[in-house]
């Protein structure tokens, strides 16, 4: 996601900020920027005849779309001397990657600058209020709105810490922020809620701020970690910490023991494992600001202009590739069940070349993590050409599919670095769940049903966390048992048939073991011939409408001496007697089970691949973004 760096001390700030930003590049970003407080000696007239020099401070902002090296070039063109500043790498969430949307953002008076990681959910509400008071905005970002709000309080209170604190009390959402102001040249105010922030204590009365210790460990390993709802005022003489409800607190200085590479991976051995573990957070982020529980409804900003088309659509067409295709397949099951609209789903590479039938009242969804997959893009263009409304479900803001679509929904999963997609998949499913509720509420779903679905969905992140907490070590042990298998079969029915496809794909991608995913009942039409004592069969068997049928399929595997690994619902005693290995997941509504049932399958592929010594983050022959057909 976005990265934050800050420095206050006696040294030149710019090189420290730029080198910090470079350390954060691995997180993925699309633009970068700095705000510096530059000391300007200024001549003032003292008695009408003579003049003397005093220091005044100027706020300097440098920012651009592109890489940190582009920012470095920009900054070198007119060097500014400063010993206090903040820097940011942006991963767009509101507004395309552009110079204007890059951070830092300033307030109406341009007295202060802010950098921000996270999402201000209620920004449009605050923006409307500020617009009514005569504010004007340059960017499309939620962050600029926060800058203006802080600016209002700053004008009133003349105290930066208090201004930030009062503004944050109005914010709904997630943030890690750092703020500087020209009139307060000796302090950086920072705060955190749901987006990490660490303060480094240097040796020379200097202090560092970062969203990730990787940015500052070249300077110091002594750090203070802010917790949610805490803020700090960092000056050259020390750090003052308080909660955003204004209770002073004392924080412990801790020592970072990890090496740089481990910090970048959040302490995990691979980005893939880190991304698997991020899922409770990324599923939450996909829902953030979109749920109106009381009305049992969903608001998806990027679809607001197309509500009539969605209401009147006779058919939806989903197109995608790879893991995104599997998410789309689950989307079809969800939408058809709850919104009762026919949904066709097709591999983008097939759709684009087979002269598909597309009608004017069709609505097409292209699902793509990267937003750059050549086949998905071409399929979307083809659908548009034939008259469909083309909407995107995309992770990367400002990507080609996002730009060329008529509208869409961002999944807000943050950069996915591991080539094998994990967190993007569960975020896509979360967005498809929201879409299902929204389309359902336009048609046959009652407010009461909408509400109860929303309540269940809101519990999914916590359940995902419990799967990670409770099953990982068992799965790691299981990987040792099955790592030398030559083939794997994955079975599932209903909502979990695509999960079986995805589980098999994950295993192939990173462990190079041949794996097939199948609808469980189809096994008897072919794959059953392969089952013997050497074949592990992963069966996704939560207690849903087709549970009893899946149990029969498990019996069929056992009768042929296959090894059954079951993914089952907590408390299922029956399955323990049938399967050799069982991984339990919490109960949820059947349509949401894939968000949970895929997590053990991701972990299983990961641990089998690492047990086989494979490079899980960069598997052979695979690319993260396939921009050729
Ligand atoms: C590649 C990646 C997969 C991804 C697929 C579709 O094959 O390795 O992880 O699922 O492309 O990518 P997209 O960015 O369109 O979701």
XYZ file of C-alpha atoms and ligand atoms in Angstrom:
645
model
C 0.000 0.000 0.000
C 1.046 3.593 0.387
C 4.211 4.427 2.296
C 4.973 7.174 4.808
C 8.339 8.625 5.827
C 9.048 11.647 8.001
C 12.146 13.300 9.435
C 12.824 16.044 11.961
C 16.324 16.782 13.259
C 19.449 18.685 12.341
C 20.350 17.003 9.081
C 19.218 17.720 5.539
C 15.762 16.096 5.274
C 15.459 15.487 1.517
C 18.035 12.678 1.129
C 16.725 10.947 4.242
C 13.148 11.093 2.957
C 14.076 9.936 -0.553
C 16.144 7.011 0.669
C 13.294 6.062 3.033
C 10.812 6.135 0.165
C 13.104 3.883 -1.876
C 13.024 1.368 0.964
C 9.239 1.333 0.659
C 9.157 0.771 -3.088
C 8.672 -2.979 -2.657
C 5.165 -2.281 -1.369
C 4.050 -1.112 -4.793
C 3.039 2.472 -5.589
C 2.193 4.752 -8.470
C 3.391 8.198 -7.388
C 5.588 9.877 -4.807
C 5.907 13.220 -3.066
C 7.587 15.325 -0.380
C 6.632 18.249 1.824
C 9.493 20.242 3.323
C 9.549 23.176 5.698
C 12.224 25.422 4.292
C 13.850 28.141 6.366
C 13.975 31.395 4.466
C 15.973 34.298 5.832
C 13.731 37.277 5.153
C 14.564 40.975 5.377
C 12.108 42.970 7.457
C 12.029 46.648 8.029
C 12.390 47.366 11.745
C 12.086 51.125 12.013
C 11.283 52.320 8.544
C 14.972 52.912 7.637
C 17.051 49.891 8.506
C 16.115 46.272 7.991
C 17.196 43.037 9.631
C 17.027 39.359 8.712
C 14.552 37.024 10.397
C 13.764 33.446 9.610
C 10.429 32.510 8.187
C 9.369 29.079 7.063
C 7.954 28.124 3.716
C 6.035 24.970 2.896
C 7.488 23.353 -0.223
C 5.665 20.489 -1.962
C 7.247 18.316 -4.637
C 5.274 15.429 -6.061
C 4.739 13.502 -9.240
C 3.233 10.414 -10.755
C 5.860 7.735 -11.324
C 8.846 6.440 -9.434
C 10.839 7.787 -6.497
C 13.695 8.404 -8.939
C 11.364 10.770 -10.863
C 10.728 12.619 -7.616
C 14.470 12.687 -6.979
C 15.058 14.294 -10.375
C 12.310 16.826 -9.746
C 13.709 17.642 -6.337
C 17.285 18.030 -7.632
C 16.148 20.699 -10.116
C 15.631 23.264 -7.361
C 17.104 22.013 -4.096
C 15.456 23.196 -0.889
C 17.260 23.187 2.437
C 15.214 21.796 5.228
C 15.619 19.758 8.378
C 11.983 18.737 8.661
C 9.800 17.039 6.104
C 7.462 14.209 5.182
C 7.440 11.894 2.157
C 4.931 9.513 0.622
C 4.534 6.802 -1.956
C 0.933 6.542 -3.118
C -1.009 3.474 -4.178
C -4.142 5.057 -5.558
C -7.491 4.356 -3.909
C -9.507 7.511 -4.661
C -8.658 9.131 -7.969
C -6.293 7.952 -10.666
C -2.502 8.064 -10.271
C -1.573 11.636 -11.289
C 0.625 14.515 -10.166
C -2.377 16.255 -8.631
C -3.684 13.242 -6.754
C -0.223 12.435 -5.357
C 0.479 13.214 -1.715
C 1.243 15.468 0.155
C -2.002 17.423 0.036
C -2.468 20.883 1.460
C -5.316 22.691 3.169
C -7.291 25.595 1.716
C -4.753 28.168 2.978
C -1.798 26.006 1.923
C -0.352 26.360 5.405
C -0.134 22.677 6.154
C 0.566 19.439 4.319
C -0.538 15.901 5.027
C 0.387 12.439 3.847
C -2.065 9.638 4.442
C -2.306 5.877 4.161
C -5.767 4.374 4.359
C -9.254 5.429 3.385
C -11.444 8.194 4.832
C -14.818 6.523 4.428
C -16.937 9.584 5.129
C -14.867 11.941 2.983
C -17.675 12.872 0.601
C -19.849 13.938 3.518
C -17.029 16.117 4.943
C -16.215 17.430 1.469
C -19.811 18.584 0.899
C -19.701 20.470 4.175
C -16.408 22.145 3.282
C -17.589 22.965 -0.245
C -20.573 24.727 1.274
C -18.108 26.796 3.309
C -16.289 27.863 0.148
C -13.440 25.363 0.043
C -12.085 24.388 -3.351
C -10.364 21.091 -4.059
C -7.696 20.312 -6.609
C -7.615 16.542 -6.387
C -10.128 13.717 -6.292
C -8.643 12.302 -3.104
C -10.117 11.672 0.309
C -6.784 12.862 1.748
C -7.143 16.430 0.479
C -10.496 16.604 2.247
C -8.783 15.604 5.482
C -6.100 18.271 4.889
C -8.809 20.922 4.533
C -10.608 19.721 7.629
C -7.405 19.910 9.683
C -6.802 23.357 8.167
C -10.181 24.589 9.451
C -9.367 23.499 12.992
C -5.828 24.848 12.698
C -7.092 28.312 11.769
C -9.333 28.227 14.811
C -7.027 26.651 17.408
C -3.571 27.718 16.154
C -2.278 24.418 17.522
C -1.372 21.698 15.040
C -1.727 18.754 17.424
C -5.145 19.898 18.542
C -6.231 20.599 14.965
C -5.238 17.105 13.832
C -6.876 15.553 16.852
C -10.184 17.360 16.381
C -10.248 16.499 12.674
C -9.550 12.837 13.327
C -12.456 12.723 15.711
C -14.673 13.326 12.694
C -13.070 10.718 10.476
C -14.636 7.336 9.850
C -12.184 4.948 8.254
C -8.545 4.010 8.421
C -5.492 6.189 8.540
C -1.813 6.516 9.159
C -0.993 10.209 8.732
C 1.811 12.709 9.155
C 1.228 16.462 9.080
C 3.537 19.482 8.948
C 2.641 23.171 8.968
C 4.659 26.219 7.950
C 3.653 28.069 11.117
C 4.740 25.142 13.320
C 8.205 24.458 11.921
C 9.395 22.412 14.864
C 6.954 19.543 14.828
C 5.455 16.706 12.857
C 2.099 15.434 14.059
C 1.262 11.858 13.234
C -1.559 9.460 14.068
C -2.744 5.981 13.404
C -5.931 3.987 13.127
C -5.864 0.739 11.208
C -2.787 1.683 9.194
C 0.619 1.170 10.826
C 2.900 3.954 12.002
C 6.251 3.751 13.731
C 8.434 6.538 15.155
C 12.207 6.062 15.117
C 14.290 7.629 17.883
C 17.643 8.721 16.440
C 20.944 9.350 18.223
C 21.264 13.005 17.511
C 18.010 14.610 18.665
C 16.501 13.485 15.432
C 13.366 11.485 14.854
C 11.940 9.468 12.002
C 8.401 8.499 11.121
C 7.431 5.616 8.882
C 4.577 3.357 7.954
C 7.024 0.474 7.943
C 10.301 0.154 9.880
C 12.066 -0.750 6.597
C 12.129 2.969 5.761
C 14.115 3.987 8.834
C 16.278 1.141 10.125
C 19.280 2.505 8.234
C 19.160 5.359 10.791
C 17.874 3.794 13.976
C 16.511 0.570 15.397
C 14.946 2.260 18.444
C 11.269 2.703 17.739
C 7.884 3.473 19.207
C 4.908 1.760 17.624
C 1.710 3.772 17.692
C -1.450 1.765 18.341
C -4.866 2.483 16.866
C -6.380 5.814 17.933
C -3.030 7.142 19.142
C -1.176 10.193 17.930
C 2.230 11.750 18.480
C 3.733 15.202 18.281
C 7.347 14.736 17.272
C 9.736 17.649 17.769
C 13.530 17.964 18.001
C 13.232 17.832 21.770
C 11.148 14.683 22.022
C 7.903 12.871 21.390
C 4.588 13.538 23.082
C 1.986 10.836 22.707
C -1.731 10.913 23.404
C -4.910 9.216 22.296
C -7.140 10.986 19.840
C -9.547 11.487 22.701
C -6.765 13.547 24.325
C -5.483 11.287 27.077
C -1.716 11.570 27.449
C 0.059 8.239 27.229
C 3.598 6.939 27.663
C 4.937 4.612 24.995
C 7.784 2.118 25.333
C 10.808 2.430 23.074
C 11.397 -0.966 21.455
C 14.316 -2.310 19.466
C 13.719 -3.648 15.955
C 15.639 -6.905 15.680
C 14.582 -7.909 12.178
C 16.737 -7.502 9.108
C 15.563 -5.348 6.222
C 14.377 -8.178 3.997
C 12.327 -9.701 6.795
C 10.754 -6.328 7.589
C 9.690 -5.855 3.981
C 7.897 -9.156 4.179
C 6.293 -8.186 7.480
C 8.349 -10.858 9.219
C 6.998 -13.587 6.922
C 9.290 -15.730 4.799
C 7.543 -14.816 1.564
C 5.243 -12.130 0.219
C 2.694 -14.833 -0.579
C 2.470 -15.859 3.076
C 2.285 -12.218 4.139
C -0.551 -11.648 1.673
C -2.405 -14.753 2.878
C -2.170 -13.314 6.388
C -3.349 -9.878 5.299
C -6.725 -11.269 4.284
C -8.709 -10.444 7.441
C -7.667 -6.823 6.820
C -8.102 -6.792 3.042
C -11.564 -8.373 3.243
C -12.484 -5.582 5.671
C -11.003 -2.977 3.322
C -13.104 -4.281 0.437
C -16.252 -3.581 2.488
C -15.119 -0.312 4.037
C -17.629 2.504 3.565
C -19.889 0.421 1.346
C -22.277 -1.225 3.754
C -25.522 0.346 4.991
C -26.492 -2.242 7.541
C -29.714 -0.551 8.609
C -31.106 -0.585 5.065
C -29.734 -4.045 4.359
C -28.102 -2.463 1.348
C -24.772 -1.673 -0.276
C -23.464 1.494 -1.921
C -20.759 1.042 -4.521
C -19.642 4.526 -5.553
C -18.338 3.538 -8.988
C -21.678 1.984 -9.948
C -23.916 4.848 -8.832
C -24.275 6.179 -12.379
C -25.345 2.794 -13.668
C -28.015 1.732 -11.195
C -30.807 1.826 -13.802
C -28.803 -0.276 -16.231
C -28.063 -2.770 -13.464
C -31.706 -2.869 -12.410
C -32.904 -3.415 -15.960
C -30.158 -5.767 -17.118
C -31.552 -8.973 -18.601
C -28.215 -10.682 -18.285
C -24.789 -10.161 -16.785
C -21.627 -11.344 -18.463
C -18.515 -11.896 -16.378
C -15.171 -12.258 -18.048
C -11.717 -12.813 -16.508
C -8.602 -14.997 -16.503
C -6.893 -17.252 -13.964
C -7.787 -16.741 -10.332
C -10.036 -13.810 -11.218
C -12.031 -16.185 -13.422
C -12.582 -18.477 -10.455
C -13.865 -15.518 -8.436
C -16.219 -14.716 -11.319
C -17.557 -18.262 -11.330
C -18.475 -17.952 -7.664
C -19.989 -14.551 -8.499
C -22.296 -16.247 -10.996
C -23.534 -18.680 -8.355
C -24.097 -15.874 -5.852
C -25.836 -13.439 -8.186
C -28.087 -16.020 -9.792
C -29.201 -17.328 -6.405
C -29.893 -14.008 -4.715
C -30.576 -11.522 -7.529
C -32.117 -13.995 -9.965
C -30.384 -12.447 -12.986
C -28.831 -14.859 -15.480
C -25.049 -14.592 -15.414
C -22.770 -15.904 -18.107
C -19.138 -16.327 -17.272
C -16.443 -16.948 -19.768
C -12.660 -16.990 -20.000
C -11.749 -13.657 -21.547
C -9.498 -15.344 -24.099
C -12.472 -17.367 -25.390
C -14.987 -14.570 -25.270
C -12.901 -12.204 -27.359
C -12.484 -14.526 -30.323
C -15.698 -16.496 -30.603
C -18.124 -13.803 -31.733
C -20.255 -13.908 -28.583
C -23.850 -12.726 -28.541
C -24.031 -9.435 -26.666
C -27.209 -7.392 -26.273
C -27.666 -3.713 -25.486
C -29.216 -4.522 -22.133
C -26.361 -6.791 -21.061
C -24.028 -5.588 -18.364
C -20.529 -6.931 -18.507
C -18.100 -7.212 -15.584
C -14.385 -7.674 -16.214
C -12.592 -8.957 -13.130
C -8.866 -8.346 -12.947
C -6.444 -7.866 -10.085
C -3.905 -6.007 -12.216
C -6.370 -4.327 -14.547
C -3.871 -4.970 -17.329
C -4.509 -8.551 -18.465
C -4.546 -8.388 -22.258
C -7.307 -10.944 -22.815
C -9.616 -9.416 -20.209
C -9.064 -5.966 -21.654
C -9.767 -7.167 -25.202
C -12.901 -9.031 -24.069
C -14.167 -5.877 -22.348
C -13.537 -3.834 -25.488
C -15.377 -6.436 -27.556
C -18.348 -6.386 -25.185
C -18.455 -2.588 -25.284
C -18.225 -2.533 -29.050
C -21.275 -4.772 -29.184
C -23.283 -2.481 -26.946
C -22.854 -3.828 -23.401
C -22.178 -1.588 -20.461
C -18.651 -2.580 -19.390
C -17.830 -2.428 -15.679
C -14.596 -3.397 -13.944
C -13.832 -5.157 -10.672
C -10.205 -4.218 -10.372
C -7.488 -3.858 -7.761
C -5.055 -1.443 -9.400
C -6.541 2.044 -9.528
C -5.996 3.828 -12.826
C -5.037 0.596 -14.611
C -6.103 0.225 -18.227
C -9.230 -1.818 -17.495
C -10.210 0.639 -14.751
C -9.785 3.562 -17.137
C -11.534 2.004 -20.094
C -14.508 0.686 -18.141
C -17.759 2.629 -17.963
C -17.607 2.304 -14.185
C -16.711 -0.276 -11.603
C -15.618 -1.267 -8.159
C -12.117 -1.269 -6.761
C -11.353 -4.154 -4.457
C -8.821 -2.165 -2.359
C -6.589 -5.179 -1.604
C -3.367 -3.162 -1.851
C -0.442 -4.307 -3.991
C -0.201 -8.047 -4.420
C 3.437 -8.958 -4.916
C 3.388 -12.779 -4.795
C 2.723 -14.001 -8.336
C 0.107 -16.489 -7.158
C -2.969 -14.449 -6.334
C -4.352 -14.876 -2.809
C -5.665 -11.753 -1.112
C -6.965 -10.338 -4.392
C -9.147 -13.446 -4.784
C -10.854 -13.074 -1.398
C -11.260 -9.329 -1.977
C -12.849 -10.031 -5.371
C -15.226 -12.459 -3.646
C -16.029 -9.839 -1.028
C -16.870 -7.282 -3.704
C -18.943 -9.864 -5.588
C -20.792 -10.555 -2.326
C -21.534 -6.834 -1.970
C -22.654 -6.691 -5.586
C -24.926 -9.698 -5.009
C -26.617 -8.020 -2.056
C -26.971 -4.776 -4.006
C -28.452 -6.469 -7.085
C -30.629 -8.633 -4.854
C -32.021 -5.569 -3.066
C -32.900 -4.045 -6.466
C -34.956 -7.125 -7.200
C -36.213 -9.802 -4.839
C -34.213 -9.552 -1.642
C -36.007 -8.111 1.402
C -34.464 -5.571 3.737
C -34.464 -8.189 6.493
C -32.599 -10.699 4.333
C -30.204 -8.003 3.131
C -29.458 -7.077 6.733
C -28.816 -10.616 7.850
C -26.516 -11.244 4.879
C -24.590 -8.070 5.704
C -24.247 -9.119 9.328
C -22.835 -12.465 8.272
C -20.459 -10.830 5.807
C -19.165 -8.404 8.429
C -18.152 -11.403 10.550
C -16.118 -12.991 7.769
C -12.814 -11.138 8.465
C -12.758 -12.357 12.066
C -13.515 -15.897 10.902
C -10.714 -15.657 8.340
C -8.396 -14.652 11.185
C -9.450 -17.661 13.235
C -8.650 -19.981 10.304
C -5.161 -18.496 10.102
C -4.701 -18.802 13.854
C -6.095 -22.304 14.240
C -5.108 -24.236 11.120
C -1.730 -23.043 9.911
C 0.507 -25.304 11.986
C -1.596 -28.369 11.193
C -1.480 -27.557 7.471
C 2.290 -27.127 7.673
C 2.540 -30.639 9.147
C 0.187 -32.028 6.505
C 2.382 -30.552 3.793
C 5.221 -32.790 4.966
C 3.010 -35.858 4.485
C 1.843 -34.969 0.982
C 4.740 -32.986 -0.481
C 6.005 -35.832 -2.651
C 2.679 -36.676 -4.274
C 2.804 -36.535 -8.066
C -0.861 -35.610 -8.514
C -3.647 -34.044 -6.485
C -7.371 -33.963 -7.039
C -9.529 -31.135 -5.645
C -13.287 -31.590 -5.366
C -16.129 -29.297 -4.397
C -19.767 -28.686 -5.239
C -21.925 -25.599 -5.573
C -20.152 -22.517 -4.282
C -17.125 -24.613 -3.487
C -16.634 -26.124 -6.919
C -14.745 -22.999 -8.082
C -12.812 -23.131 -4.802
C -11.645 -26.624 -5.812
C -10.486 -25.141 -9.142
C -8.660 -22.364 -7.330
C -7.054 -24.756 -4.825
C -5.738 -26.894 -7.670
C -4.493 -23.845 -9.566
C -2.604 -22.561 -6.503
C -0.886 -25.923 -6.027
C 0.140 -26.205 -9.700
C 1.356 -22.625 -9.853
C 3.784 -22.750 -6.991
C 4.654 -26.388 -6.262
C 4.595 -27.728 -9.870
C 2.546 -30.716 -8.712
C -0.073 -31.680 -11.239
C -3.488 -30.915 -9.757
C -7.030 -31.025 -11.124
C -10.082 -29.289 -9.754
C -13.435 -30.895 -10.425
C -17.079 -30.607 -9.459
C -17.224 -33.451 -6.938
C -19.971 -35.398 -8.710
C -18.121 -35.292 -12.020
C -15.344 -37.362 -10.496
C -17.151 -40.573 -11.414
C -17.122 -39.544 -15.070
C -13.382 -39.805 -15.416
C -10.975 -38.759 -12.651
C -12.104 -41.664 -10.466
C -9.971 -43.861 -12.717
C -6.896 -42.085 -11.327
C -7.646 -42.701 -7.673
C -5.409 -45.156 -5.855
C -3.364 -45.193 -2.659
C -1.024 -42.547 -4.054
C -3.661 -39.909 -4.763
C -4.397 -37.173 -2.219
C -7.903 -35.797 -2.769
C -8.778 -32.451 -1.232
C -12.539 -32.217 -0.702
C -14.113 -28.879 0.155
C -17.088 -30.045 2.193
C -18.670 -27.371 4.392
C -22.127 -28.087 5.792
C -24.251 -26.530 3.075
C -27.088 -27.699 0.808
C -24.921 -30.228 -1.000
C -23.034 -31.510 2.046
C -24.617 -34.995 2.070
C -23.799 -35.417 -1.613
C -20.185 -34.489 -0.996
C -19.989 -37.072 1.784
C -20.962 -39.728 -0.773
C -18.178 -38.503 -3.045
C -15.728 -38.855 -0.147
C -16.890 -42.472 0.334
C -16.188 -43.108 -3.352
C -12.626 -41.851 -2.946
C -12.038 -43.890 0.199
C -13.353 -47.051 -1.419
C -10.455 -46.685 -3.892
C -7.872 -46.042 -1.155
C -7.411 -42.352 -1.999
C -6.252 -40.060 0.857
C -8.984 -37.579 1.747
C -8.130 -34.128 3.066
C -11.420 -32.435 3.953
C -12.180 -28.773 4.517
C -15.206 -28.928 6.791
C -17.387 -26.840 9.065
C -16.388 -26.562 12.726
C -18.228 -29.088 14.854
C -18.713 -31.592 12.018
C -18.127 -34.909 13.815
C -19.311 -37.057 10.936
C -16.576 -36.015 8.554
C -13.845 -36.842 11.059
C -14.772 -40.513 10.636
C -14.519 -40.382 6.864
C -11.533 -38.204 6.065
C -7.896 -38.888 6.884
C -7.230 -35.211 7.539
C -9.753 -32.509 8.375
C -9.262 -28.755 8.445
C -12.131 -26.936 10.091
C -13.473 -23.537 9.067
C -16.152 -21.509 10.893
C -19.774 -21.622 9.809
C -21.083 -18.859 7.563
C -23.746 -18.486 4.864
C -23.032 -20.858 1.961
C -22.361 -18.007 -0.476
C -19.603 -16.639 1.760
C -17.925 -20.005 2.461
C -15.508 -19.686 -0.499
C -13.909 -16.614 1.162
C -13.060 -18.885 4.084
C -12.605 -22.313 2.495
C -9.945 -21.073 0.083
C -7.639 -19.935 2.897
C -6.581 -23.454 4.013
C -6.028 -24.324 0.345
C -3.754 -21.304 -0.099
C -1.796 -22.352 2.988
C -1.595 -25.968 1.816
C -0.099 -24.964 -1.546
C 2.277 -22.570 0.164
C 3.610 -25.137 2.644
C 3.844 -27.923 0.071
C 5.747 -25.606 -2.286
C 8.168 -24.436 0.392
C 8.673 -28.042 1.566
C 9.681 -28.837 -2.017
C 12.079 -25.881 -2.054
C 10.157 -23.898 -4.699
C 10.351 -20.153 -5.175
C 6.792 -19.366 -4.174
C 6.884 -15.631 -4.829
C 8.218 -16.018 -8.347
C 7.206 -19.413 -9.699
C 8.832 -20.534 -12.913
C 7.259 -19.437 -16.208
C 4.544 -17.337 -14.574
C 3.996 -13.605 -14.717
C 2.050 -11.471 -12.284
C 0.480 -9.470 -15.041
C -0.067 -11.109 -18.414
C -0.118 -8.280 -20.920
C 0.228 -10.484 -23.980
C -2.490 -12.706 -25.337
C -1.769 -14.291 -14.213
C -1.469 -14.330 -12.735
C -2.667 -14.871 -11.975
C -3.918 -14.056 -12.276
C -4.159 -13.956 -13.788
C -5.223 -12.932 -14.103
O -1.925 -15.584 -14.699
O -0.343 -15.140 -12.490
O -2.420 -14.823 -10.574
O -5.023 -14.639 -11.660
O -2.977 -13.549 -14.459
O -4.726 -11.679 -13.721
P -5.594 -10.424 -13.362
O -4.583 -9.365 -13.008
O -6.361 -10.060 -14.607
O -6.495 -10.779 -12.253
